Coordinates of C-alpha atoms in Angstrom, one line a residue:
Chain A
X1 CA 217.6 -38.4 52.9
X2 CA 215.7 -37.9 55.7
X3 CA 215.2 -33.7 56.3
X4 CA 213.8 -33.3 60.2
X5 CA 212.4 -30.4 61.6
X6 CA 212.8 -30.3 65.9
X7 CA 210.9 -27.3 67.6
X8 CA 212.0 -27.0 71.2
X9 CA 209.1 -24.5 72.8
X10 CA 210.0 -21.7 74.6
X11 CA 208.5 -23.4 77.7
X12 CA 210.6 -26.5 77.5
X13 CA 214.1 -25.0 77.8
X14 CA 213.3 -21.8 79.7
X15 CA 211.8 -20.3 82.9
X16 CA 209.8 -19.4 81.9
X17 CA 208.5 -16.6 85.4
X18 CA 212.1 -15.6 85.2
X19 CA 212.7 -13.2 82.6
X20 CA 215.7 -14.0 79.8
X21 CA 216.9 -17.3 82.5
X22 CA 217.1 -20.0 81.0
X23 CA 216.6 -23.5 82.0
X24 CA 219.8 -25.6 82.3
X25 CA 218.8 -29.0 82.5
X26 CA 215.5 -29.4 80.6
X27 CA 217.4 -27.4 77.4
X28 CA 221.2 -29.2 78.1
X29 CA 218.7 -32.4 78.0
X30 CA 216.8 -32.5 75.0
X31 CA 220.5 -31.7 73.1
X32 CA 221.6 -33.4 75.2
X33 CA 219.8 -36.4 72.9
X34 CA 220.4 -34.4 69.7
X35 CA 223.4 -35.1 70.1
X36 CA 223.1 -38.0 70.4
X37 CA 221.5 -39.1 67.7
X38 CA 222.5 -36.6 65.0
X39 CA 225.9 -38.1 64.2
X40 CA 222.6 -40.9 62.3
X41 CA 222.6 -40.1 58.1
X42 CA 219.7 -37.4 58.0
X43 CA 219.4 -33.7 57.9
X44 CA 218.2 -31.8 60.8
X45 CA 216.1 -28.0 61.3
X46 CA 216.5 -27.1 65.0
X47 CA 213.1 -24.2 65.7
X48 CA 213.9 -22.6 69.4
X49 CA 210.9 -20.1 71.0
X50 CA 211.6 -17.3 73.1
X51 CA 210.0 -18.6 76.4
X52 CA 211.2 -16.4 79.2
X53 CA 213.6 -13.6 76.9
X54 CA 210.8 -12.8 74.3
X55 CA 207.7 -12.5 75.4
X56 CA 208.9 -10.8 77.7
X57 CA 210.2 -7.7 75.3
X58 CA 207.2 -8.4 73.0
X59 CA 204.7 -7.6 75.7
X60 CA 207.0 -4.5 77.2
X61 CA 206.3 -3.7 73.7
X62 CA 203.0 -4.3 72.9
X63 CA 204.4 -6.6 69.7
X64 CA 202.8 -9.5 69.1
X65 CA 201.6 -12.2 65.2
X66 CA 199.2 -8.8 64.2
X67 CA 200.3 -6.1 66.2
X68 CA 203.0 -4.4 65.4
X69 CA 205.9 -1.4 66.2
X70 CA 207.8 1.7 64.1
X71 CA 210.4 1.7 65.9
X72 CA 213.2 0.2 65.8
X73 CA 214.9 0.0 68.8
X74 CA 211.8 -1.5 70.4
X75 CA 211.9 -3.9 68.3
X76 CA 215.2 -4.8 68.1
X77 CA 215.5 -5.4 72.0
X78 CA 213.4 -8.1 70.9
X79 CA 215.2 -9.6 68.5
X80 CA 218.9 -9.3 70.6
X81 CA 216.7 -11.0 73.4
X82 CA 216.0 -13.9 71.2
X83 CA 219.7 -13.6 70.3
X84 CA 221.2 -14.2 73.0
X85 CA 219.1 -17.1 73.6
X86 CA 219.3 -18.9 70.2
X87 CA 223.1 -18.1 70.8
X88 CA 223.3 -20.5 74.1
X89 CA 221.4 -23.0 72.5
X90 CA 224.3 -23.0 69.1
X91 CA 227.4 -22.7 72.0
X92 CA 225.8 -25.6 74.0
X93 CA 225.7 -27.2 70.6
X94 CA 229.1 -27.0 69.9
X95 CA 229.8 -28.4 73.1
X96 CA 228.2 -31.6 72.6
X97 CA 229.7 -31.6 68.9
X98 CA 226.7 -30.7 66.9
X99 CA 227.8 -28.9 63.5
X100 CA 225.0 -25.9 64.6
X101 CA 224.3 -22.1 62.7
X102 CA 222.2 -19.7 64.1
X103 CA 220.1 -18.3 61.3
X104 CA 218.0 -15.5 62.2
X105 CA 214.0 -15.1 61.0
X106 CA 213.8 -10.8 61.1
X107 CA 217.2 -11.3 58.2
X108 CA 215.7 -13.2 56.2
X109 CA 211.4 -12.9 56.3
X110 CA 208.6 -10.5 56.4
X111 CA 204.8 -10.9 55.7
X112 CA 202.3 -8.6 53.2
X113 CA 199.6 -6.7 54.3
X114 CA 197.4 -9.7 55.0
X115 CA 200.5 -11.0 57.4
X116 CA 201.1 -13.5 54.5
X117 CA 204.7 -14.7 55.8
X118 CA 207.4 -15.2 52.9
X119 CA 210.6 -16.8 54.6
X120 CA 213.9 -17.5 51.3
X121 CA 215.3 -20.5 53.4
X122 CA 217.8 -20.3 50.8
X123 CA 220.0 -19.9 53.4
X124 CA 218.6 -22.5 55.4
X125 CA 219.0 -25.3 52.4
X126 CA 222.7 -24.6 51.9
X127 CA 223.8 -25.2 55.0
X128 CA 222.0 -28.5 55.6
X129 CA 223.4 -29.7 51.9
X130 CA 226.8 -28.5 53.8
X131 CA 226.0 -31.3 57.0
X132 CA 225.1 -28.7 59.2
X133 CA 221.7 -27.4 61.6
X134 CA 220.6 -24.5 61.2
X135 CA 218.8 -23.8 64.5
X136 CA 216.0 -20.6 64.3
X137 CA 214.0 -18.7 66.2
X138 CA 210.6 -16.4 67.1
X139 CA 211.4 -13.4 66.7
X140 CA 210.6 -9.7 65.0
X141 CA 209.3 -10.0 61.1
X142 CA 208.3 -6.9 58.9
X143 CA 205.3 -7.0 58.5
X144 CA 203.8 -4.7 55.8
X145 CA 201.5 -1.7 57.4
X146 CA 201.9 -2.6 60.9
X147 CA 205.7 -2.1 60.9
X148 CA 207.5 -5.5 62.6
X149 CA 205.6 -8.5 64.3
X150 CA 206.4 -11.4 65.4
X151 CA 206.7 -14.4 63.5
X152 CA 205.9 -17.1 66.5
X153 CA 208.9 -20.5 66.6
X154 CA 205.2 -22.4 64.7
X155 CA 205.1 -20.7 61.9
X156 CA 208.1 -21.3 61.2
X157 CA 207.9 -25.2 61.7
X158 CA 205.1 -25.2 58.8
X159 CA 207.6 -22.8 56.4
X160 CA 210.3 -24.7 56.6
X161 CA 208.5 -27.4 56.5
X162 CA 207.5 -27.2 53.1
X163 CA 209.8 -25.1 51.8
X164 CA 212.5 -28.1 52.7
X165 CA 210.1 -31.2 52.1
X166 CA 209.9 -31.5 55.2
X167 CA 209.8 -36.0 56.0
X168 CA 208.7 -34.7 60.0
X169 CA 208.6 -32.1 61.9
X170 CA 208.7 -32.6 66.2
X171 CA 207.8 -30.4 68.3
X172 CA 209.0 -30.5 71.4
X173 CA 205.7 -29.0 74.8
X174 CA 206.2 -29.3 78.0
X175 CA 202.8 -31.8 77.9
X176 CA 204.2 -35.6 76.8
X177 CA 201.3 -34.8 73.7
X178 CA 198.0 -34.0 72.3
X179 CA 195.3 -34.5 75.2
X180 CA 191.9 -35.8 75.3
X181 CA 189.3 -35.8 78.3
X182 CA 191.2 -37.7 80.9
X183 CA 193.6 -36.2 80.5
X184 CA 195.2 -39.0 78.7
X185 CA 198.0 -38.8 75.5
X186 CA 195.8 -39.2 72.0
X187 CA 198.1 -41.6 69.6
X188 CA 196.6 -40.0 66.2
X189 CA 195.1 -37.6 64.7
X190 CA 193.9 -37.9 61.0
X191 CA 191.1 -34.5 60.4
X192 CA 190.9 -31.6 62.8
X193 CA 187.1 -33.5 63.7
X194 CA 188.4 -36.9 66.2
X195 CA 189.5 -34.1 69.2
X196 CA 187.1 -30.8 67.7
X197 CA 185.4 -31.9 70.9
X198 CA 188.0 -31.7 73.2
X199 CA 190.5 -28.4 71.9
X200 CA 187.2 -27.0 71.1
X201 CA 187.1 -24.6 67.8
X202 CA 190.7 -22.8 66.1
X203 CA 189.0 -19.5 65.7
X204 CA 188.9 -19.0 69.8
X205 CA 192.9 -19.8 70.5
X206 CA 195.6 -17.4 69.6
X207 CA 198.4 -18.3 66.9
X208 CA 201.2 -18.2 69.2
X209 CA 199.8 -21.0 71.7
X210 CA 197.0 -22.6 71.1
X211 CA 197.0 -26.0 70.4
X212 CA 193.3 -26.6 68.4
X213 CA 195.2 -24.5 65.7
X214 CA 198.8 -25.7 66.5
X215 CA 196.7 -28.9 65.3
X216 CA 194.8 -27.5 62.9
X217 CA 198.1 -25.9 60.5
X218 CA 199.8 -29.8 61.5
X219 CA 197.5 -31.3 59.9
X220 CA 197.7 -29.2 56.6
X221 CA 201.6 -30.2 56.3
X222 CA 203.1 -32.7 53.6
X223 CA 205.0 -35.0 56.3
X224 CA 203.5 -35.8 59.7
X225 CA 204.2 -33.9 62.8
X226 CA 204.8 -35.4 66.4
X227 CA 203.9 -33.0 69.7
X228 CA 205.3 -35.1 72.2
X229 CA 207.2 -34.2 75.8
X230 CA 211.5 -33.1 76.5
X231 CA 212.3 -36.7 77.7
X232 CA 211.2 -38.2 74.2
X233 CA 213.3 -35.9 71.9
X234 CA 215.8 -38.6 71.5
X235 CA 213.1 -42.2 71.1
X236 CA 211.5 -39.1 67.3
X237 CA 214.4 -37.8 66.3
X238 CA 215.4 -41.9 66.6
X239 CA 212.3 -42.5 64.8
X240 CA 210.3 -43.0 66.7
X241 CA 206.4 -42.1 67.2
X242 CA 205.8 -40.4 70.6
X243 CA 203.3 -38.8 71.9
X244 CA 200.4 -37.7 69.4
X245 CA 200.8 -38.7 65.4
X246 CA 199.5 -35.9 63.2
X247 CA 199.3 -36.7 60.0
X248 CA 196.5 -35.2 58.2
X249 CA 198.0 -36.2 54.2
Chain B
X1 CA 211.2 7.0 45.7
X2 CA 215.5 6.9 45.1
X3 CA 217.4 3.5 46.7
X4 CA 220.6 4.3 48.1
X5 CA 223.3 1.7 49.2
X6 CA 226.2 2.9 50.9
X7 CA 228.8 1.1 52.4
X8 CA 231.1 1.7 54.9
X9 CA 234.7 -0.1 54.4
X10 CA 235.8 -2.5 57.2
X11 CA 238.6 1.0 58.1
X12 CA 236.5 3.9 58.2
X13 CA 235.1 2.5 61.4
X14 CA 236.9 0.2 63.0
X15 CA 240.7 0.7 64.8
X16 CA 242.6 -2.0 61.9
X17 CA 245.6 -2.9 63.6
X18 CA 243.6 -3.1 67.5
X19 CA 241.4 -6.2 67.3
X20 CA 237.1 -5.5 67.7
X21 CA 238.2 -1.8 68.1
X22 CA 235.6 0.8 67.3
X23 CA 237.6 4.0 65.7
X24 CA 235.0 6.0 67.9
X25 CA 235.5 9.5 65.7
X26 CA 235.7 8.3 62.9
X27 CA 231.9 6.1 63.1
X28 CA 230.5 8.7 64.8
X29 CA 231.1 11.0 62.4
X30 CA 230.2 9.0 59.7
X31 CA 226.1 8.6 60.8
X32 CA 225.9 11.3 62.5
X33 CA 225.9 12.6 58.8
X34 CA 223.9 9.4 57.0
X35 CA 221.0 11.0 60.8
X36 CA 222.0 14.1 59.3
X37 CA 220.0 13.5 55.7
X38 CA 218.2 10.0 56.9
X39 CA 215.1 12.4 57.0
X40 CA 214.7 13.0 53.5
X41 CA 212.6 11.0 51.5
X42 CA 214.8 8.6 50.6
X43 CA 215.0 5.0 50.9
X44 CA 218.5 4.4 52.1
X45 CA 220.6 0.0 52.8
X46 CA 223.8 0.5 55.1
X47 CA 226.3 -2.1 54.5
X48 CA 230.2 -1.9 56.3
X49 CA 232.9 -4.1 56.1
X50 CA 234.7 -6.5 58.7
X51 CA 237.6 -4.4 59.6
X52 CA 239.5 -5.1 63.0
X53 CA 236.2 -7.1 63.8
X54 CA 236.4 -9.7 60.6
X55 CA 239.4 -10.0 59.6
X56 CA 241.3 -11.2 62.4
X57 CA 239.3 -13.7 63.4
X58 CA 239.2 -14.9 59.7
X59 CA 242.7 -14.7 59.2
X60 CA 242.4 -17.3 62.5
X61 CA 240.6 -19.8 61.2
X62 CA 241.9 -19.7 57.5
X63 CA 238.7 -18.6 56.0
X64 CA 238.7 -16.8 52.9
X65 CA 235.9 -15.9 50.2
X66 CA 237.5 -18.9 48.3
X67 CA 238.1 -21.2 51.0
X68 CA 236.3 -22.4 54.4
X69 CA 235.4 -24.2 56.7
X70 CA 233.9 -26.4 57.4
X71 CA 233.5 -26.5 61.5
X72 CA 230.6 -24.4 63.4
X73 CA 232.2 -22.7 66.1
X74 CA 235.2 -21.4 63.9
X75 CA 232.6 -19.6 61.8
X76 CA 230.3 -18.7 64.6
X77 CA 233.4 -16.6 66.2
X78 CA 233.5 -14.2 62.8
X79 CA 230.2 -14.8 62.4
X80 CA 229.7 -13.0 66.3
X81 CA 232.0 -11.2 65.7
X82 CA 230.5 -9.1 62.5
X83 CA 227.0 -9.0 65.4
X84 CA 229.1 -7.1 67.7
X85 CA 230.1 -4.5 65.3
X86 CA 227.3 -4.4 63.9
X87 CA 225.6 -4.0 66.8
X88 CA 227.6 -0.9 67.4
X89 CA 226.8 0.7 64.0
X90 CA 222.9 0.0 64.5
X91 CA 223.0 0.8 68.0
X92 CA 224.9 4.3 67.4
X93 CA 222.2 4.7 64.9
X94 CA 219.2 4.4 66.9
X95 CA 220.9 7.1 69.7
X96 CA 220.8 9.4 66.4
X97 CA 216.9 8.7 66.0
X98 CA 217.6 6.9 63.0
X99 CA 215.3 3.3 62.5
X100 CA 218.1 1.2 61.7
X101 CA 217.6 -2.7 61.9
X102 CA 219.7 -5.2 61.8
X103 CA 220.4 -8.0 59.3
X104 CA 223.1 -10.7 59.3
X105 CA 223.9 -12.8 55.7
X106 CA 224.7 -15.5 57.1
X107 CA 220.9 -15.7 58.0
X108 CA 219.9 -15.0 54.2
X109 CA 222.4 -16.3 52.6
X110 CA 225.0 -19.0 49.5
X111 CA 226.8 -19.5 47.2
X112 CA 226.8 -23.0 44.9
X113 CA 230.0 -24.8 43.3
X114 CA 231.3 -22.3 41.1
X115 CA 230.7 -18.9 44.0
X116 CA 227.9 -17.4 42.8
X117 CA 225.9 -15.6 45.5
X118 CA 222.3 -15.6 46.2
X119 CA 221.6 -12.9 48.8
X120 CA 217.3 -13.2 48.5
X121 CA 215.9 -9.5 49.5
X122 CA 213.1 -10.3 51.0
X123 CA 213.9 -9.4 54.1
X124 CA 215.7 -6.1 53.0
X125 CA 213.1 -4.7 50.2
X126 CA 210.4 -5.7 53.1
X127 CA 212.6 -3.4 55.7
X128 CA 212.8 -0.9 53.4
X129 CA 208.8 -0.4 52.2
X130 CA 208.5 0.5 55.9
X131 CA 211.0 3.1 56.3
X132 CA 213.6 1.3 57.8
X133 CA 217.0 1.0 57.1
X134 CA 218.3 -1.9 56.9
X135 CA 222.2 -2.6 58.5
X136 CA 224.2 -4.7 56.5
X137 CA 228.2 -6.7 57.4
X138 CA 230.1 -8.6 55.5
X139 CA 230.5 -12.0 57.0
X140 CA 230.7 -15.7 56.3
X141 CA 227.8 -18.0 54.6
X142 CA 227.1 -21.0 53.1
X143 CA 228.9 -22.2 50.3
X144 CA 228.8 -25.7 48.3
X145 CA 231.8 -28.0 48.6
X146 CA 233.3 -25.4 51.1
X147 CA 231.1 -25.0 54.1
X148 CA 231.6 -22.0 54.5
X149 CA 233.3 -18.9 53.0
X150 CA 233.3 -14.8 54.4
X151 CA 231.3 -12.8 52.4
X152 CA 232.3 -9.5 51.4
X153 CA 231.2 -6.0 52.5
X154 CA 231.6 -4.9 48.6
X155 CA 229.8 -8.5 47.2
X156 CA 227.3 -7.3 48.9
X157 CA 226.9 -4.0 48.2
X158 CA 226.4 -5.7 43.8
X159 CA 224.2 -8.1 45.2
X160 CA 221.7 -5.8 46.6
X161 CA 222.3 -2.5 43.8
X162 CA 220.9 -5.3 41.5
X163 CA 217.7 -7.9 43.8
X164 CA 216.7 -3.3 45.0
X165 CA 217.6 -1.6 42.0
X166 CA 220.0 0.5 43.4
X167 CA 219.3 3.9 41.9
X168 CA 223.1 4.6 43.9
X169 CA 226.2 3.4 45.5
X170 CA 228.4 5.0 47.7
X171 CA 231.0 3.0 48.6
X172 CA 233.2 5.3 51.9
X173 CA 236.4 3.9 51.6
X174 CA 239.9 5.6 53.5
X175 CA 240.5 7.4 50.6
X176 CA 238.2 9.3 49.1
X177 CA 238.4 8.3 45.9
X178 CA 240.2 6.6 42.9
X179 CA 243.5 8.1 42.6
X180 CA 245.2 8.6 39.2
X181 CA 249.5 8.5 38.7
X182 CA 250.2 11.8 40.4
X183 CA 247.7 10.7 43.4
X184 CA 245.1 13.2 42.2
X185 CA 241.1 11.8 43.1
X186 CA 239.8 10.4 39.1
X187 CA 236.7 12.4 38.6
X188 CA 235.0 9.9 36.0
X189 CA 235.0 6.0 34.9
X190 CA 232.9 5.1 32.3
X191 CA 234.6 2.2 31.3
X192 CA 237.9 0.0 32.8
X193 CA 240.2 1.2 29.6
X194 CA 240.3 4.8 31.2
X195 CA 241.9 3.4 33.9
X196 CA 243.7 0.5 33.1
X197 CA 246.8 1.8 33.4
X198 CA 246.6 3.6 37.0
X199 CA 245.0 0.0 38.5
X200 CA 246.3 -3.1 36.7
X201 CA 244.8 -5.6 35.5
X202 CA 242.1 -7.2 37.7
X203 CA 242.9 -10.6 37.7
X204 CA 246.0 -10.2 40.3
X205 CA 244.1 -7.9 43.0
X206 CA 242.4 -10.0 45.7
X207 CA 238.4 -10.0 45.9
X208 CA 237.8 -7.9 49.1
X209 CA 239.6 -5.0 48.4
X210 CA 241.8 -4.8 45.7
X211 CA 240.7 -1.5 43.6
X212 CA 240.1 -2.9 40.1
X213 CA 238.1 -5.6 40.6
X214 CA 236.0 -3.9 42.3
X215 CA 236.4 -0.7 40.0
X216 CA 235.0 -4.0 37.3
X217 CA 231.7 -4.5 40.0
X218 CA 230.8 -1.4 39.7
X219 CA 231.1 -0.5 36.1
X220 CA 229.0 -3.7 35.7
X221 CA 226.3 -1.9 38.6
X222 CA 223.3 -0.8 36.7
X223 CA 223.2 2.6 38.8
X224 CA 226.3 4.8 39.2
X225 CA 228.9 4.5 41.9
X226 CA 230.7 6.8 43.6
X227 CA 234.1 6.1 45.4
X228 CA 234.6 8.9 47.8
X229 CA 236.6 9.6 51.4
X230 CA 234.8 9.5 55.0
X231 CA 234.1 13.7 54.7
X232 CA 232.2 13.2 51.2
X233 CA 228.8 10.9 52.8
X234 CA 226.9 13.9 53.5
X235 CA 227.3 15.4 50.0
X236 CA 227.3 11.3 48.7
X237 CA 223.6 11.5 50.8
X238 CA 222.7 14.6 49.5
X239 CA 222.5 13.8 45.9
X240 CA 226.1 15.6 45.3
X241 CA 228.5 13.8 43.0
X242 CA 232.0 13.2 45.4
X243 CA 234.5 11.7 45.0
X244 CA 234.8 9.1 41.6
X245 CA 231.8 8.3 39.9
X246 CA 232.0 5.0 38.2
X247 CA 229.1 4.8 35.7
X248 CA 229.5 2.2 32.9
X249 CA 226.2 1.8 32.2

């Protein structure tokens, strides 16, 4: 049976300009698409970003993917905000008949001194085997020597694609794909050289948001990935190739 | 450095007769004891039971350690109630200067078809290494063939004692220890034969609450365990031997 990972960008499902505010119309529309296709045979994992829930608190406490905090209460504010957003996603999936359950990365994952992520997929894999839809999210996690740092939704996708042997990965963002010089969607990327002139070197971008780093990560996966806009979630879940197809295999 | 696991029984920290009600005086008193001793050198894991938060919802949906549900929304009601209790414990530990962080078993653990538990301690171990106090709780977890079943706090204790190589395990319950025929606290149990006449055969007791099954589990640990009442938490964390010492090594 096929395993699909769908990442919903924080900017898609929240109003980034307003603290802890869900973008109702946009979230409902992508979850409708999930519900429409979820009665098919496949196994689905949903991962969502932080948007205006996580980022506000993370910025307030100066916590990023590399700079940590040893203050448990500060970290737990970020974590609790992300759980509130996750609860909204999970509850709205239940409203649509999708058997979703929350999986909170702080409970599962850790980084070593070099920042390398371990995220055992025991619970997520078990939930998939029982026909549930695990819903993960960007979070704070323990980081050796740093206390707690941010784990981005994109890092979760990369880790789970590997540990769950995913067949397809979809990243729903606010743009309809990776854009070229003329803002047209690039249909396919097979190597980073194809797009280096457009995206620039990946070193200059941040871990959580930069498109160059994202493309490089997705090229390293053992499965094809797609980057597309909110209107294309249903097409992606139906097996089509919307947006930009990224396949470095 | 010593690793200690402290289990707080659901009956100790909640009012069992009143749905989703914390026993303020009792919870505050045991957490005061944790705070008093937490500035010492050791590593501490706190595990708490469900009391009137988890059990009410579990009973309502007919979910136990062996009988599961495939309804995600029902299971998530139990899970969310347990997270509300966990939040109370974690927040009150922060109020007392203890660097506590939540670890939710549904996100981590799974049972196989035979009910055998896998609970990777990646996050809990990482948190301990960074001087945090992980706080786990009874929960629902995925169970192959059953959907989701209850994971008791006692099962978590047994699993973590092993995976974290704990040096000491303490179970704070509403009784001051394992009692003999005259209701006097038995000081030490080295084998089940010592207490079989008092406790009866372990087969006849339930997984989550029965004392005979609990004693048998604790005898199988690689570390000494203590069963004691709420007034003895500080003594236990100070390294004393309150209540009943159980050591089958």
